[in-house]
Structures are given as structure tokens and as C-alpha cells.
Amino acid sequence: MTRPLLWEETVGAFDDLVIAGKIRHVGLSNYSADRIREWIRIADENGYDRPVALQPHYNLVHRTGFEGELASLAAANGLGVIPYWSLASGFLTGKYRTREDLVGTPRERMAGSYFSTEGLRVISVLDDIAQERGTTIATAALAWLLTRPNIATPIASARTAEQLPDLMAAPSLTLTELEIHRLDEMSSLIPA
């Protein structure tokens, strides 16, 4: 029977990778706040490199898992936040306005998990902002993420080359305080 890998060994192994030049920095994904604190404690006690980034599931229709303890921990430790599923598996592009729009699509299961009355209200506000600003819903959704503290960059993928301009335009769109407030308010109504 082999001995289970100790948490200290895991942190040490990643530090070895940094020292060997195999990786530049350590980033953590899908860890609880307690696990992240433990990683940082072990790194500090052993003189290892601390993690520099955190990759959570975070977007306008999935906020509660990150906001709060994880966000505070990231800020307190200078972790750059790189959220994945920034467009909620395509839901925050606005192309799924009814359940029928999802049927038979490759993203039916994932995007469908965001589908709710409250989620559609977020899409409506994004649509209003996009129309007022001459942009797209996807661009506005990513621009909102860029207003959040410690967000280094959102992860968003394009299925086609035609989708790339919407993703690339987000850093150039500066949302107003009112637009941010409207999105914050509407998305805060989504049940956890």
C-alpha cells in the first residue's frame, strides 16, 4: 500500500517546478478558501513561491461561489483572478432566450444550468447596454467582469473566428457606474 500524497508534498512539488524553470508561477483553480490559505501557509513556512493567480467559476449569472471569502482572500494575498466560463457556456452571449433555443445544442446542458427568469433579466440588461453602446451582449458581459476587483482577465472561448471580435472588444468598453450598478443589481437576484 502506498502512502497518500501529503499536501506539503504537493506544494513542494510545484515549487520544484518553478525552481526547475518548468513553470513560471503557480495558479490555483477550484480550491476552497481554506485550501488556498493552507497552500499559502505551507509556502510561507517553507520558503516556496506563493501562488500568484486564482481561477474560479465566476460570471454575471454565477457570482456567489467567488464573491465573499474567495474574493477577499484573493485581494489580501495579491492573487490575480482569471475566471473561467466568463460567458456562462454561451448563455451570456444572448443567443439563448428560450429553452427551445438550447435544445440539441452542444451547450444545452451547461448553458441550460444558467437559464432562469433572473438570468434572462440579466440578458435583458446586457442587451439594453449593448444596444445603447453599439456593442454586443458578450462584450458587455466581459466588460462587467473587468470592473471587478482583482480580475486579471476573464477566460472566454470562441467557437468560430467570427466570435473573436466580441471577445477582444471587452477591454475597450468602459462601463459607466450606472451600467455596472444595473448589472450588479439584476445579477444579485439570481439564487445561489
PDB file of C-alpha atoms in Angstrom:
ATOM      1  CA  MET A   1       0.000   0.000   0.000  1.00  0.00           C
ATOM      2  CA  THR A   2       1.366   3.402  -0.933  1.00  0.00           C
ATOM      3  CA  ARG A   3       1.282   6.370   1.373  1.00  0.00           C
ATOM      4  CA  PRO A   4      -1.171   9.121   0.279  1.00  0.00           C
ATOM      5  CA  LEU A   5       0.451  12.235  -1.152  1.00  0.00           C
ATOM      6  CA  LEU A   6       0.721  14.856   1.553  1.00  0.00           C
ATOM      7  CA  TRP A   7      -0.448  18.400   0.962  1.00  0.00           C
ATOM      8  CA  GLU A   8       3.048  19.671   1.838  1.00  0.00           C
ATOM      9  CA  GLU A   9       4.482  17.419  -0.873  1.00  0.00           C
ATOM     10  CA  THR A  10       2.086  18.861  -3.430  1.00  0.00           C
ATOM     11  CA  VAL A  11       3.069  22.445  -2.622  1.00  0.00           C
ATOM     12  CA  GLY A  12       6.740  21.418  -2.628  1.00  0.00           C
ATOM     13  CA  ALA A  13       6.393  19.677  -5.990  1.00  0.00           C
ATOM     14  CA  PHE A  14       5.004  22.852  -7.550  1.00  0.00           C
ATOM     15  CA  ASP A  15       7.849  24.863  -6.052  1.00  0.00           C
ATOM     16  CA  ASP A  16      10.287  22.361  -7.587  1.00  0.00           C
ATOM     17  CA  LEU A  17       8.679  23.039 -10.973  1.00  0.00           C
ATOM     18  CA  VAL A  18       9.214  26.782 -10.517  1.00  0.00           C
ATOM     19  CA  ILE A  19      12.850  26.264  -9.500  1.00  0.00           C
ATOM     20  CA  ALA A  20      13.437  23.958 -12.473  1.00  0.00           C
ATOM     21  CA  GLY A  21      12.004  26.573 -14.836  1.00  0.00           C
ATOM     22  CA  LYS A  22       9.218  24.241 -15.968  1.00  0.00           C
ATOM     23  CA  ILE A  23       6.595  26.778 -14.877  1.00  0.00           C
ATOM     24  CA  ARG A  24       6.917  30.459 -14.059  1.00  0.00           C
ATOM     25  CA  HIS A  25       4.277  30.721 -11.369  1.00  0.00           C
ATOM     26  CA  VAL A  26       1.657  28.699  -9.533  1.00  0.00           C
ATOM     27  CA  GLY A  27      -2.040  29.333 -10.032  1.00  0.00           C
ATOM     28  CA  LEU A  28      -4.865  27.621  -8.178  1.00  0.00           C
ATOM     29  CA  SER A  29      -8.270  26.619  -9.508  1.00  0.00           C
ATOM     30  CA  ASN A  30     -11.399  25.351  -7.791  1.00  0.00           C
ATOM     31  CA  TYR A  31      -9.888  25.313  -4.321  1.00  0.00           C
ATOM     32  CA  SER A  32     -11.790  26.341  -1.227  1.00  0.00           C
ATOM     33  CA  ALA A  33     -10.640  29.368   0.742  1.00  0.00           C
ATOM     34  CA  ASP A  34      -9.349  27.030   3.459  1.00  0.00           C
ATOM     35  CA  ARG A  35      -7.251  25.084   0.943  1.00  0.00           C
ATOM     36  CA  ILE A  36      -5.800  28.277  -0.510  1.00  0.00           C
ATOM     37  CA  ARG A  37      -4.911  29.579   2.949  1.00  0.00           C
ATOM     38  CA  GLU A  38      -3.251  26.228   3.708  1.00  0.00           C
ATOM     39  CA  TRP A  39      -1.253  26.361   0.448  1.00  0.00           C
ATOM     40  CA  ILE A  40      -0.038  29.877   1.276  1.00  0.00           C
ATOM     41  CA  ARG A  41       0.833  28.868   4.857  1.00  0.00           C
ATOM     42  CA  ILE A  42       2.910  25.903   3.643  1.00  0.00           C
ATOM     43  CA  ALA A  43       4.611  28.059   1.006  1.00  0.00           C
ATOM     44  CA  ASP A  44       5.485  30.737   3.564  1.00  0.00           C
ATOM     45  CA  GLU A  45       6.747  28.242   6.162  1.00  0.00           C
ATOM     46  CA  ASN A  46       8.989  26.501   3.640  1.00  0.00           C
ATOM     47  CA  GLY A  47      10.169  29.465   1.589  1.00  0.00           C
ATOM     48  CA  TYR A  48       8.298  28.266  -1.502  1.00  0.00           C
ATOM     49  CA  ASP A  49       6.869  30.562  -4.132  1.00  0.00           C
ATOM     50  CA  ARG A  50       3.333  31.612  -3.306  1.00  0.00           C
ATOM     51  CA  PRO A  51       0.575  31.187  -5.866  1.00  0.00           C
ATOM     52  CA  VAL A  52       0.004  34.297  -7.967  1.00  0.00           C
ATOM     53  CA  ALA A  53      -3.362  33.513  -9.545  1.00  0.00           C
ATOM     54  CA  LEU A  54      -6.764  32.084  -8.775  1.00  0.00           C
ATOM     55  CA  GLN A  55      -9.073  30.612 -11.410  1.00  0.00           C
ATOM     56  CA  PRO A  56     -12.682  30.470 -10.164  1.00  0.00           C
ATOM     57  CA  HIS A  57     -16.001  29.840 -11.888  1.00  0.00           C
ATOM     58  CA  TYR A  58     -17.305  33.407 -11.981  1.00  0.00           C
ATOM     59  CA  ASN A  59     -19.601  35.423 -14.234  1.00  0.00           C
ATOM     60  CA  LEU A  60     -22.725  37.589 -14.120  1.00  0.00           C
ATOM     61  CA  VAL A  61     -25.030  34.610 -13.520  1.00  0.00           C
ATOM     62  CA  HIS A  62     -22.700  32.723 -11.171  1.00  0.00           C
ATOM     63  CA  ARG A  63     -21.350  35.132  -8.569  1.00  0.00           C
ATOM     64  CA  THR A  64     -21.889  33.620  -5.131  1.00  0.00           C
ATOM     65  CA  GLY A  65     -19.159  30.969  -5.322  1.00  0.00           C
ATOM     66  CA  PHE A  66     -16.450  33.594  -5.705  1.00  0.00           C
ATOM     67  CA  GLU A  67     -17.692  36.828  -4.193  1.00  0.00           C
ATOM     68  CA  GLY A  68     -17.143  36.953  -0.477  1.00  0.00           C
ATOM     69  CA  GLU A  69     -14.458  34.803   1.111  1.00  0.00           C
ATOM     70  CA  LEU A  70     -12.587  33.825  -2.069  1.00  0.00           C
ATOM     71  CA  ALA A  71     -12.582  37.379  -3.413  1.00  0.00           C
ATOM     72  CA  SER A  72     -11.339  38.722  -0.070  1.00  0.00           C
ATOM     73  CA  LEU A  73      -8.639  36.068   0.099  1.00  0.00           C
ATOM     74  CA  ALA A  74      -7.502  36.868  -3.443  1.00  0.00           C
ATOM     75  CA  ALA A  75      -7.310  40.585  -2.617  1.00  0.00           C
ATOM     76  CA  ALA A  76      -5.481  40.041   0.682  1.00  0.00           C
ATOM     77  CA  ASN A  77      -2.869  37.845  -0.991  1.00  0.00           C
ATOM     78  CA  GLY A  78      -2.463  39.707  -4.264  1.00  0.00           C
ATOM     79  CA  LEU A  79      -3.816  36.856  -6.376  1.00  0.00           C
ATOM     80  CA  GLY A  80      -4.750  37.789  -9.912  1.00  0.00           C
ATOM     81  CA  VAL A  81      -8.182  36.361 -10.659  1.00  0.00           C
ATOM     82  CA  ILE A  82      -8.757  34.667 -14.020  1.00  0.00           C
ATOM     83  CA  PRO A  83     -12.374  33.475 -14.071  1.00  0.00           C
ATOM     84  CA  TYR A  84     -13.420  30.656 -16.361  1.00  0.00           C
ATOM     85  CA  TRP A  85     -16.849  30.250 -18.002  1.00  0.00           C
ATOM     86  CA  SER A  86     -16.926  34.028 -18.181  1.00  0.00           C
ATOM     87  CA  LEU A  87     -19.745  33.844 -20.727  1.00  0.00           C
ATOM     88  CA  ALA A  88     -21.594  31.081 -18.863  1.00  0.00           C
ATOM     89  CA  SER A  89     -21.154  28.495 -21.632  1.00  0.00           C
ATOM     90  CA  GLY A  90     -22.607  30.910 -24.174  1.00  0.00           C
ATOM     91  CA  PHE A  91     -25.609  31.948 -22.086  1.00  0.00           C
ATOM     92  CA  LEU A  92     -24.167  35.466 -21.632  1.00  0.00           C
ATOM     93  CA  THR A  93     -23.941  35.971 -25.386  1.00  0.00           C
ATOM     94  CA  GLY A  94     -27.714  36.351 -25.533  1.00  0.00           C
ATOM     95  CA  LYS A  95     -28.261  33.632 -28.109  1.00  0.00           C
ATOM     96  CA  TYR A  96     -30.345  31.506 -25.737  1.00  0.00           C
ATOM     97  CA  ARG A  97     -33.535  33.437 -24.980  1.00  0.00           C
ATOM     98  CA  THR A  98     -35.853  30.428 -24.619  1.00  0.00           C
ATOM     99  CA  ARG A  99     -35.346  26.833 -23.554  1.00  0.00           C
ATOM    100  CA  GLU A 100     -36.073  25.847 -27.159  1.00  0.00           C
ATOM    101  CA  ASP A 101     -33.013  27.838 -28.272  1.00  0.00           C
ATOM    102  CA  LEU A 102     -30.888  25.392 -26.270  1.00  0.00           C
ATOM    103  CA  VAL A 103     -32.421  22.125 -27.452  1.00  0.00           C
ATOM    104  CA  GLY A 104     -29.960  19.992 -29.379  1.00  0.00           C
ATOM    105  CA  THR A 105     -27.041  22.402 -28.991  1.00  0.00           C
ATOM    106  CA  PRO A 106     -23.643  21.221 -27.729  1.00  0.00           C
ATOM    107  CA  ARG A 107     -24.020  23.625 -24.803  1.00  0.00           C
ATOM    108  CA  GLU A 108     -27.536  22.585 -23.868  1.00  0.00           C
ATOM    109  CA  ARG A 109     -26.600  21.058 -20.528  1.00  0.00           C
ATOM    110  CA  MET A 110     -24.107  23.702 -19.386  1.00  0.00           C
ATOM    111  CA  ALA A 111     -25.837  26.843 -20.662  1.00  0.00           C
ATOM    112  CA  GLY A 112     -29.155  25.406 -19.542  1.00  0.00           C
ATOM    113  CA  SER A 113     -27.921  25.401 -15.948  1.00  0.00           C
ATOM    114  CA  TYR A 114     -27.860  29.218 -16.057  1.00  0.00           C
ATOM    115  CA  PHE A 115     -31.294  29.509 -17.637  1.00  0.00           C
ATOM    116  CA  SER A 116     -33.792  31.152 -15.290  1.00  0.00           C
ATOM    117  CA  THR A 117     -36.134  34.123 -15.179  1.00  0.00           C
ATOM    118  CA  GLU A 118     -33.467  36.036 -13.259  1.00  0.00           C
ATOM    119  CA  GLY A 119     -30.782  35.004 -15.746  1.00  0.00           C
ATOM    120  CA  LEU A 120     -32.917  36.236 -18.634  1.00  0.00           C
ATOM    121  CA  ARG A 121     -33.329  39.566 -16.815  1.00  0.00           C
ATOM    122  CA  VAL A 122     -29.534  39.873 -16.748  1.00  0.00           C
ATOM    123  CA  ILE A 123     -29.505  39.197 -20.501  1.00  0.00           C
ATOM    124  CA  SER A 124     -32.131  41.916 -20.949  1.00  0.00           C
ATOM    125  CA  VAL A 125     -29.998  44.496 -19.117  1.00  0.00           C
ATOM    126  CA  LEU A 126     -26.923  43.402 -21.086  1.00  0.00           C
ATOM    127  CA  ASP A 127     -28.944  43.751 -24.291  1.00  0.00           C
ATOM    128  CA  ASP A 128     -30.026  47.283 -23.326  1.00  0.00           C
ATOM    129  CA  ILE A 129     -26.433  48.269 -22.582  1.00  0.00           C
ATOM    130  CA  ALA A 130     -25.141  46.649 -25.770  1.00  0.00           C
ATOM    131  CA  GLN A 131     -27.708  48.450 -27.916  1.00  0.00           C
ATOM    132  CA  GLU A 132     -27.062  51.799 -26.192  1.00  0.00           C
ATOM    133  CA  ARG A 133     -23.295  51.414 -26.614  1.00  0.00           C
ATOM    134  CA  GLY A 134     -23.248  49.871 -30.105  1.00  0.00           C
ATOM    135  CA  THR A 135     -21.633  46.640 -28.971  1.00  0.00           C
ATOM    136  CA  THR A 136     -22.655  43.056 -28.251  1.00  0.00           C
ATOM    137  CA  ILE A 137     -24.050  41.325 -25.195  1.00  0.00           C
ATOM    138  CA  ALA A 138     -20.916  39.167 -24.922  1.00  0.00           C
ATOM    139  CA  THR A 139     -18.656  42.233 -24.969  1.00  0.00           C
ATOM    140  CA  ALA A 140     -20.730  43.919 -22.260  1.00  0.00           C
ATOM    141  CA  ALA A 141     -20.715  40.779 -20.084  1.00  0.00           C
ATOM    142  CA  LEU A 142     -16.930  40.511 -20.283  1.00  0.00           C
ATOM    143  CA  ALA A 143     -16.525  44.255 -19.704  1.00  0.00           C
ATOM    144  CA  TRP A 144     -18.520  43.857 -16.452  1.00  0.00           C
ATOM    145  CA  LEU A 145     -16.058  41.180 -15.296  1.00  0.00           C
ATOM    146  CA  LEU A 146     -13.201  43.576 -15.951  1.00  0.00           C
ATOM    147  CA  THR A 147     -14.767  46.053 -13.494  1.00  0.00           C
ATOM    148  CA  ARG A 148     -14.480  43.574 -10.628  1.00  0.00           C
ATOM    149  CA  PRO A 149     -11.602  43.860  -8.144  1.00  0.00           C
ATOM    150  CA  ASN A 150      -8.516  41.712  -8.819  1.00  0.00           C
ATOM    151  CA  ILE A 151      -9.761  40.385 -12.156  1.00  0.00           C
ATOM    152  CA  ALA A 152      -6.640  39.978 -14.290  1.00  0.00           C
ATOM    153  CA  THR A 153      -8.511  38.721 -17.336  1.00  0.00           C
ATOM    154  CA  PRO A 154     -11.582  36.588 -17.987  1.00  0.00           C
ATOM    155  CA  ILE A 155     -11.301  33.323 -19.866  1.00  0.00           C
ATOM    156  CA  ALA A 156     -13.704  33.266 -22.792  1.00  0.00           C
ATOM    157  CA  SER A 157     -13.538  30.997 -25.791  1.00  0.00           C
ATOM    158  CA  ALA A 158     -14.715  31.441 -29.327  1.00  0.00           C
ATOM    159  CA  ARG A 159     -16.165  28.570 -31.317  1.00  0.00           C
ATOM    160  CA  THR A 160     -15.674  30.461 -34.581  1.00  0.00           C
ATOM    161  CA  ALA A 161     -13.327  33.191 -35.811  1.00  0.00           C
ATOM    162  CA  GLU A 162     -16.343  35.482 -36.226  1.00  0.00           C
ATOM    163  CA  GLN A 163     -16.847  35.449 -32.436  1.00  0.00           C
ATOM    164  CA  LEU A 164     -13.341  36.736 -31.653  1.00  0.00           C
ATOM    165  CA  PRO A 165     -14.009  40.471 -32.192  1.00  0.00           C
ATOM    166  CA  ASP A 166     -16.694  40.443 -29.478  1.00  0.00           C
ATOM    167  CA  LEU A 167     -14.231  38.933 -27.004  1.00  0.00           C
ATOM    168  CA  MET A 168     -11.376  41.212 -27.999  1.00  0.00           C
ATOM    169  CA  ALA A 169     -13.542  44.346 -27.683  1.00  0.00           C
ATOM    170  CA  ALA A 170     -14.269  43.905 -23.958  1.00  0.00           C
ATOM    171  CA  PRO A 171     -11.169  45.704 -22.622  1.00  0.00           C
ATOM    172  CA  SER A 172     -12.041  48.734 -24.753  1.00  0.00           C
ATOM    173  CA  LEU A 173     -15.566  49.036 -23.360  1.00  0.00           C
ATOM    174  CA  THR A 174     -15.623  51.051 -20.155  1.00  0.00           C
ATOM    175  CA  LEU A 175     -18.983  50.600 -18.472  1.00  0.00           C
ATOM    176  CA  THR A 176     -20.488  53.545 -16.632  1.00  0.00           C
ATOM    177  CA  GLU A 177     -21.220  53.399 -12.909  1.00  0.00           C
ATOM    178  CA  LEU A 178     -24.938  53.228 -13.734  1.00  0.00           C
ATOM    179  CA  GLU A 179     -24.439  50.313 -16.141  1.00  0.00           C
ATOM    180  CA  ILE A 180     -22.347  48.455 -13.569  1.00  0.00           C
ATOM    181  CA  HIS A 181     -24.971  49.137 -10.891  1.00  0.00           C
ATOM    182  CA  ARG A 182     -27.786  47.850 -13.125  1.00  0.00           C
ATOM    183  CA  LEU A 183     -25.871  44.635 -13.850  1.00  0.00           C
ATOM    184  CA  ASP A 184     -24.852  44.179 -10.201  1.00  0.00           C
ATOM    185  CA  GLU A 185     -28.404  44.693  -9.030  1.00  0.00           C
ATOM    186  CA  MET A 186     -30.011  42.361 -11.561  1.00  0.00           C
ATOM    187  CA  SER A 187     -27.437  39.603 -11.197  1.00  0.00           C
ATOM    188  CA  SER A 188     -27.626  39.736  -7.403  1.00  0.00           C
ATOM    189  CA  LEU A 189     -31.212  38.449  -7.694  1.00  0.00           C
ATOM    190  CA  ILE A 190     -30.060  35.095  -9.107  1.00  0.00           C
ATOM    191  CA  PRO A 191     -30.494  32.421  -6.423  1.00  0.00           C
ATOM    192  CA  ALA A 192     -27.309  30.806  -5.156  1.00  0.00           C
TER     193      ALA A 192
END
